[in-house]
XYZ file of C-alpha atoms in Angstrom:
487
model
C 64.421 83.396 203.380
C 65.650 85.406 206.197
C 62.304 85.964 207.478
C 62.341 82.353 208.208
C 65.514 82.076 209.421
C 64.723 84.781 211.893
C 61.420 83.324 212.967
C 63.100 80.037 213.869
C 65.614 81.740 216.073
C 62.904 83.714 217.628
C 60.956 80.548 218.340
C 64.234 78.733 219.751
C 64.659 81.983 222.294
C 61.002 82.239 223.284
C 61.380 78.573 224.103
C 64.607 78.692 226.111
C 66.463 76.846 223.809
C 68.908 79.789 223.475
C 69.777 80.773 227.243
C 70.059 84.039 228.557
C 72.978 85.766 227.195
C 73.986 82.919 225.150
C 76.056 83.772 221.796
C 74.587 82.618 218.694
C 76.948 81.062 215.924
C 78.851 83.385 213.648
C 77.185 84.353 210.454
C 79.486 82.360 208.384
C 78.942 79.162 210.144
C 75.178 79.685 210.357
C 75.380 80.297 206.643
C 77.107 77.071 205.846
C 75.101 74.979 208.188
C 71.896 76.207 206.610
C 73.250 76.182 203.296
C 72.320 79.719 202.318
C 74.495 82.827 201.706
C 75.765 84.997 204.578
C 73.982 87.850 203.544
C 70.761 85.906 204.245
C 71.949 85.374 207.828
C 73.088 88.974 208.427
C 69.500 90.137 207.671
C 67.958 87.613 209.883
C 70.276 88.773 212.780
C 69.593 92.445 211.822
C 66.293 91.983 212.069
C 66.269 90.301 215.404
C 68.613 92.992 216.724
C 65.860 95.469 215.709
C 63.368 93.415 217.448
C 65.338 93.569 220.622
C 66.108 89.446 220.687
C 69.927 90.092 219.873
C 72.340 92.333 221.079
C 75.796 93.031 219.414
C 78.993 92.811 221.302
C 81.815 94.693 219.538
C 84.359 92.041 217.962
C 82.408 89.254 219.786
C 79.260 88.322 217.810
C 75.430 88.263 218.273
C 74.092 87.211 221.755
C 70.573 86.747 222.909
C 69.555 89.756 224.715
C 68.986 89.220 228.626
C 65.948 90.830 229.028
C 64.003 89.088 226.304
C 65.417 85.731 227.493
C 64.086 86.460 230.836
C 60.658 87.576 229.469
C 60.464 84.612 227.019
C 60.871 81.881 230.004
C 58.493 83.652 231.856
C 55.937 83.542 228.907
C 56.708 79.710 228.527
C 55.312 79.137 232.384
C 51.888 81.114 231.996
C 49.230 78.975 232.932
C 46.703 78.104 230.499
C 43.076 79.054 231.237
C 40.773 75.815 232.016
C 38.369 77.095 229.511
C 39.386 78.981 226.321
C 37.933 82.790 226.417
C 35.315 83.620 223.696
C 35.419 86.544 221.234
C 36.127 89.845 222.559
C 32.696 91.729 223.309
C 31.612 94.091 220.260
C 30.428 97.871 220.540
C 27.026 98.577 219.485
C 28.383 100.107 216.574
C 30.747 97.184 215.650
C 27.492 94.824 215.781
C 25.421 97.157 213.540
C 28.524 97.706 211.004
C 28.573 95.518 207.993
C 30.747 94.794 205.284
C 28.253 94.679 202.388
C 29.025 91.918 199.383
C 29.516 94.803 196.972
C 29.140 94.419 193.244
C 30.545 97.579 192.971
C 34.085 95.865 194.045
C 36.558 95.078 191.110
C 35.556 91.816 189.525
C 37.557 90.214 186.396
C 35.609 89.451 183.610
C 36.575 87.795 180.356
C 38.089 90.200 177.803
C 35.200 89.802 175.328
C 32.646 91.005 177.967
C 31.294 94.377 177.842
C 31.119 95.408 181.503
C 28.395 97.842 182.388
C 28.185 96.815 186.121
C 31.848 98.392 187.364
C 31.791 102.040 187.578
C 34.900 103.045 185.913
C 36.815 106.383 184.924
C 39.781 105.806 182.498
C 42.417 108.669 183.568
C 43.368 110.699 180.546
C 46.879 110.079 179.851
C 47.424 114.117 179.787
C 46.185 113.843 183.407
C 48.280 111.516 184.816
C 51.439 113.224 182.722
C 50.813 116.459 184.550
C 50.174 114.638 187.761
C 53.745 113.244 187.589
C 55.287 116.609 186.578
C 53.466 118.368 189.668
C 54.726 115.477 191.872
C 58.238 115.904 190.738
C 58.329 119.284 190.759
C 57.004 119.168 194.590
C 59.651 116.638 195.358
C 62.580 118.721 194.181
C 61.593 121.825 196.105
C 63.401 122.148 199.601
C 59.854 122.939 201.340
C 58.523 119.146 200.401
C 55.517 118.995 202.681
C 55.781 116.800 205.890
C 53.198 115.910 208.272
C 49.634 116.778 206.938
C 47.317 119.427 208.221
C 44.245 118.535 210.220
C 41.955 120.965 208.255
C 43.811 120.429 205.074
C 46.545 122.047 203.043
C 45.858 125.750 202.881
C 47.203 125.870 199.134
C 44.391 123.455 198.279
C 41.707 124.818 200.579
C 42.531 128.129 198.759
C 42.544 126.441 195.052
C 38.971 124.705 195.817
C 37.641 127.976 197.147
C 38.716 129.511 193.750
C 37.393 126.444 191.856
C 34.025 126.567 193.414
C 33.635 130.205 192.868
C 34.259 130.151 189.270
C 32.442 126.787 188.513
C 29.498 126.532 190.817
C 28.983 130.107 191.948
C 29.566 128.984 195.460
C 31.375 131.730 197.564
C 33.054 130.091 200.405
C 36.202 131.027 202.645
C 39.098 128.372 202.643
C 38.873 128.424 206.299
C 35.168 127.015 205.712
C 36.892 123.867 203.814
C 37.830 120.820 205.408
C 39.927 118.358 203.602
C 38.963 114.577 204.062
C 39.789 110.981 202.693
C 36.785 110.915 200.306
C 33.050 111.261 200.661
C 32.866 108.173 202.796
C 34.881 109.946 205.797
C 32.822 112.802 204.989
C 29.633 110.742 205.967
C 31.329 109.129 208.962
C 32.108 112.618 210.395
C 28.570 114.169 209.807
C 27.142 111.063 211.495
C 29.842 111.081 214.592
C 29.106 115.005 215.000
C 25.559 115.633 214.343
C 23.653 112.204 215.481
C 23.017 110.223 218.512
C 21.853 106.865 218.541
C 17.937 106.717 218.170
C 17.857 110.115 215.950
C 16.098 110.085 212.830
C 17.798 110.883 209.321
C 15.993 111.331 206.101
C 17.646 109.650 203.022
C 16.687 109.590 199.599
C 15.017 106.422 198.198
C 16.861 104.985 196.042
C 20.101 105.941 197.113
C 23.646 104.398 197.172
C 23.484 101.873 199.808
C 26.720 103.159 201.454
C 24.732 106.528 202.573
C 22.065 104.522 204.139
C 24.360 102.155 205.793
C 26.725 104.812 207.307
C 23.953 106.497 209.261
C 22.047 102.895 210.291
C 25.738 101.865 211.196
C 25.745 104.869 213.653
C 22.510 104.005 215.414
C 20.373 106.441 213.745
C 16.530 105.628 212.472
C 16.673 106.205 208.654
C 13.620 107.374 207.161
C 13.303 106.759 203.235
C 12.163 110.001 201.280
C 11.324 109.055 197.520
C 12.881 110.978 194.783
C 10.600 112.424 191.949
C 11.055 113.922 188.682
C 12.138 117.187 190.861
C 13.999 115.413 193.557
C 12.781 114.836 197.086
C 9.612 116.463 197.969
C 9.954 117.607 201.686
C 6.399 118.406 201.628
C 5.374 114.764 200.987
C 7.306 113.502 203.580
C 7.801 116.490 206.291
C 5.564 114.207 208.488
C 7.283 111.162 208.657
C 10.733 113.050 209.223
C 9.211 115.095 212.459
C 11.946 115.296 214.879
C 14.765 114.411 212.159
C 18.114 115.823 213.002
C 19.573 115.717 209.465
C 18.425 115.095 205.846
C 20.809 113.672 203.423
C 20.322 114.592 199.665
C 22.368 114.820 196.341
C 20.416 117.768 194.511
C 22.504 118.281 191.699
C 22.796 114.752 190.465
C 20.831 112.291 192.506
C 22.233 108.614 192.410
C 21.243 106.203 190.999
C 18.072 108.130 189.443
C 20.111 110.920 188.061
C 17.246 113.675 188.894
C 18.106 117.073 189.623
C 16.268 118.745 192.284
C 14.433 121.689 191.506
C 15.078 125.220 192.824
C 11.877 125.537 194.735
C 11.779 122.191 196.508
C 15.613 123.535 197.616
C 14.170 126.282 198.969
C 11.268 124.390 200.588
C 13.728 122.113 202.277
C 15.987 124.484 203.949
C 12.897 126.519 204.981
C 11.648 122.821 206.384
C 15.289 122.559 207.934
C 15.181 125.864 209.738
C 11.850 125.562 211.280
C 12.704 122.074 212.458
C 16.065 122.429 213.896
C 17.810 120.154 211.329
C 20.869 120.304 209.208
C 21.176 119.218 205.416
C 24.045 117.237 203.826
C 24.313 118.272 200.351
C 26.145 115.212 198.383
C 27.593 116.722 195.246
C 28.046 113.324 193.623
C 29.196 113.541 190.293
C 27.373 116.794 188.996
C 30.669 118.046 187.304
C 30.022 115.748 184.408
C 27.169 117.352 182.950
C 26.128 117.470 179.277
C 26.036 121.016 178.203
C 23.552 122.244 181.227
C 24.810 124.381 184.344
C 24.057 123.496 187.756
C 21.274 125.159 189.285
C 22.315 126.790 192.689
C 23.590 124.949 195.530
C 21.949 124.315 198.790
C 24.888 125.489 200.239
C 24.585 128.851 198.276
C 21.066 129.227 199.271
C 21.226 128.563 202.839
C 21.860 131.805 204.964
C 21.892 130.408 208.456
C 24.554 127.725 208.396
C 22.329 124.511 208.220
C 24.022 123.108 205.198
C 26.930 120.670 205.356
C 28.364 120.281 201.515
C 30.209 117.014 200.750
C 32.188 116.141 197.359
C 35.050 114.035 196.429
C 37.800 114.350 193.554
C 38.108 110.584 193.000
C 35.352 110.604 190.445
C 36.264 113.814 188.940
C 39.668 112.920 188.293
C 40.848 109.344 188.920
C 39.557 106.629 191.335
C 43.068 106.371 192.881
C 42.754 109.768 194.473
C 41.499 109.645 198.200
C 40.535 112.985 198.624
C 37.492 115.060 199.068
C 36.323 118.291 200.885
C 33.547 119.485 203.001
C 31.637 122.916 203.291
C 31.332 123.148 207.201
C 29.496 126.018 208.670
C 31.390 128.060 211.116
C 29.479 127.233 213.928
C 30.207 123.492 213.450
C 34.098 124.172 212.298
C 35.623 123.092 215.670
C 33.415 120.294 216.613
C 33.934 118.702 213.048
C 37.628 119.326 213.481
C 37.836 117.947 217.157
C 35.881 114.611 215.589
C 38.656 114.181 212.828
C 41.506 114.605 214.755
C 40.468 111.187 216.619
C 40.098 109.669 213.055
C 43.404 111.031 211.715
C 45.812 114.019 211.804
C 44.914 115.001 208.230
C 44.803 113.474 204.769
C 47.771 112.669 202.897
C 49.682 115.551 202.689
C 51.987 115.138 199.314
C 48.730 114.397 197.205
C 46.889 117.332 198.521
C 49.675 119.715 197.363
C 50.032 117.853 194.092
C 46.362 118.364 193.479
C 46.377 122.233 194.603
C 49.105 122.829 192.006
C 46.838 120.732 189.336
C 43.846 122.922 190.129
C 45.754 126.184 190.198
C 47.248 125.501 186.857
C 43.869 124.795 185.271
C 44.435 121.353 184.498
C 41.766 120.039 186.817
C 39.309 122.101 184.953
C 40.739 120.687 181.594
C 40.155 117.178 182.925
C 36.488 117.935 184.133
C 35.754 119.434 180.294
C 37.431 116.288 178.753
C 35.560 113.696 180.781
C 32.168 115.557 179.956
C 33.141 115.944 176.158
C 33.871 111.852 176.251
C 30.684 111.173 178.314
C 27.912 112.984 176.409
C 28.480 110.755 173.060
C 28.739 107.410 175.045
C 25.497 108.441 176.794
C 23.679 108.764 173.753
C 25.446 105.672 172.078
C 23.686 103.494 174.706
C 20.852 105.435 175.601
C 19.699 105.787 171.685
C 20.316 102.224 170.917
C 18.345 101.140 173.600
C 15.480 103.414 172.974
C 15.523 102.404 169.159
C 15.082 98.812 169.927
C 12.596 98.878 172.795
C 10.998 102.248 172.542
C 8.132 102.590 175.385
C 9.351 99.324 177.001
C 12.164 101.067 178.653
C 12.274 104.316 180.834
C 15.255 106.384 181.639
C 15.477 109.063 184.231
C 17.513 111.675 184.949
C 20.086 112.017 181.721
C 21.555 115.357 182.397
C 25.137 114.272 183.976
C 26.936 111.265 185.285
C 28.308 108.019 183.705
C 25.405 105.861 184.164
C 21.988 105.135 183.075
C 19.080 104.262 185.430
C 16.859 102.023 183.501
C 13.057 100.828 184.175
C 11.772 97.848 182.471
C 8.125 98.363 183.746
C 6.771 95.236 181.746
C 9.211 92.729 183.720
C 8.309 91.648 187.188
C 10.972 92.275 189.705
C 11.481 88.443 189.788
C 12.316 88.475 186.133
C 15.742 90.255 187.067
C 18.247 87.494 187.649
C 16.790 85.923 184.349
C 17.540 89.175 182.621
C 21.103 89.494 184.041
C 21.725 85.787 182.961
C 20.251 86.393 179.182
C 22.130 89.555 178.920
C 25.579 87.651 180.386
C 25.187 84.997 177.595
C 25.226 87.635 175.444
C 28.593 88.842 176.622
C 27.539 92.106 178.313
C 27.619 92.295 182.115
C 24.882 94.208 183.793
C 23.809 95.156 187.603
C 20.474 95.442 189.000
C 19.540 98.759 191.108
C 17.477 96.690 193.844
C 20.336 97.090 196.336
C 20.086 100.895 195.996
C 16.363 100.577 197.491
C 15.317 99.888 200.842
C 12.132 98.560 199.186
C 12.764 97.546 195.595
C 10.021 98.377 193.053
C 7.619 95.407 191.630
C 9.741 95.764 188.210
C 13.029 95.437 187.075
C 15.861 98.159 187.474
C 19.107 98.115 186.312
C 22.173 100.909 186.707
C 23.986 100.665 183.551
C 27.713 102.285 183.763
C 28.881 103.611 180.362
C 31.823 105.915 181.451
C 34.731 103.345 180.538
C 33.270 101.561 177.655
C 33.919 103.047 173.915
C 30.593 104.071 171.995
C 31.019 100.994 169.576
C 31.059 98.903 172.383
C 28.039 100.645 173.904
C 26.039 100.292 170.739
C 26.736 96.714 170.744
C 25.829 96.221 174.507
C 22.536 98.211 173.792
C 21.813 95.681 170.926
C 22.408 92.747 173.242
C 20.503 93.935 176.159
C 17.734 94.659 174.031
C 17.789 90.880 172.731
C 18.128 89.677 176.503
C 15.305 91.721 177.447
C 13.115 90.499 174.423
C 13.955 86.947 175.143
C 13.177 87.316 178.957
C 10.000 89.032 178.309
C 9.070 86.007 176.023
C 9.884 83.685 178.592
C 7.756 85.412 181.254
C 4.518 85.834 178.533
C 4.793 82.261 177.492
C 4.451 81.408 181.604
C 1.292 83.485 181.638
C -0.783 82.473 178.430
C -3.800 84.091 179.916
C -2.348 87.297 180.322
C -1.907 89.797 177.366
C 1.482 89.895 176.140
C-alpha cells in the first residue's frame, strides 16, 4: 500500500502538480484523507525521501525537493521524436545467444507420476544439518567473511586441494584453483580466455546442450566428435580438428552416454594437444558418484605441459542450491583467467565458500559423496534390471558405472517414434525425456536419458515395467503400420 501511495505522489511531483518546494500534507491528514494508517503514509514519505523526491524540515514537515521538482518540469517538456526509435543494436554475442526451452527446468507433474525426466538429487538431512551448524558457527565468529576473494577463499581452495589429493590422486597447489559460480561460469570464462571468433572447438557428440551452446555463442566453430565405448578417439577426429584451439571432453563420466575414456585415449588426446598447440577442457561432471570402481587418472594428472583446464561443480555432489564450482588452471594462464573473471564478478559468494570449506575439512563432504553413491547403486540396478528383464536385447544401455541417469537406446524403434513412446509412457504415469537434444545429429532410432537419482527403488521398478509396456505398445503400432516388414 505504501508503494502505491509513494508512486502516486511521485507521479504528481513529476507532472508538476506539486510545485517546487511545496509542503505536503501532514502524515495524519494524509492518512485520514486516504483512509489508511499513519504508518503507511510515513513509510511512503520515507521512501520518497530516500529517492530524493522529498526533504524534511525540522518541525515543519515534508517538502518537495527543489532540485527534483525542477528536473521533473524539464522532463515534462522533452520533445518526443517524430518516429519511435527501434530496439537497441545487439552485439554479435547477444544475437547468437539464445535461452533454450529446457526440459531440465523444474516442471510440476501430478503427484502420482514417476518423474524420470527431471534430474534431481535429494539432499541428505544430515548434510543439511551439518551445513546449518557450520553456518551458525561462522556467523558467531567475529571474523565473519565480508567481501569475497576474486580467486576464491583460501580456506576453500586448500580444502579442495586436500580432497583432490586423497580422492582423485590429483596433486594441485591451492594457488592453481579458481572458485567459480558453477561449471557454466567456468565454461564461459574458458571461452573468453582461450577462444576468438571463428576458432574451432572439439566437442563430444552427444553432450549436454549447454557445452555446445556456450562455444557457439562465443563465435567458435564447433566440431562434433563421436563418443565410442572408450570415449572420444582423437585419431578418428584429428583431421576434422586441424587448427582447433580447444577440445572439451568429460573423460571420467561422459554425459549422457556414461562412457569412461580409456587411459590410452587420454594420453593420445594430450599428445595431440601438445603437437597442435591446443588446450583441453576436462569436465569432471558427476564422476564422484561411482559404483564400486575407482576413477582412472585425470587428464590434469597426466598433463605435464600446462594444457589442461579441469572443471568441476559442487551442485551435483551436495545439493543443487549450492552455486559453486572450481577450476584447476595452468599457472601460465592463471593471471588471464583472474583478469577475465574480474570483469564478470569480484568473487563467488563468500559465506557459502567458508561453510563449504568447513564441511570438506570436517569430512562431511566425503561422507555425503559416499551416501549418495550408496543410494544410487541399488536405484540404478532396480531400473536397469527391470528394463533388461522385460525388453532383453531390444534395449541397449551405455556406461553404467556412475552418475544418476541411464542412456538407453531402442534400436528397433525409428526416431520418429520418440514422441509416441513418450506419450505412451506418460499415459502410464511415468515421465521420460528423449536424448535427442543432446545430439547435434540425433541417431535414427529412439534414445532416452532416464534420471533415477531422486526416485525410490520401488518406484523405479514400477517405472521400468511401465516403460517396457509403453515400448511394446509403440513397437506394435509401428509394426502394424509396416505389414510387409518383419516384426
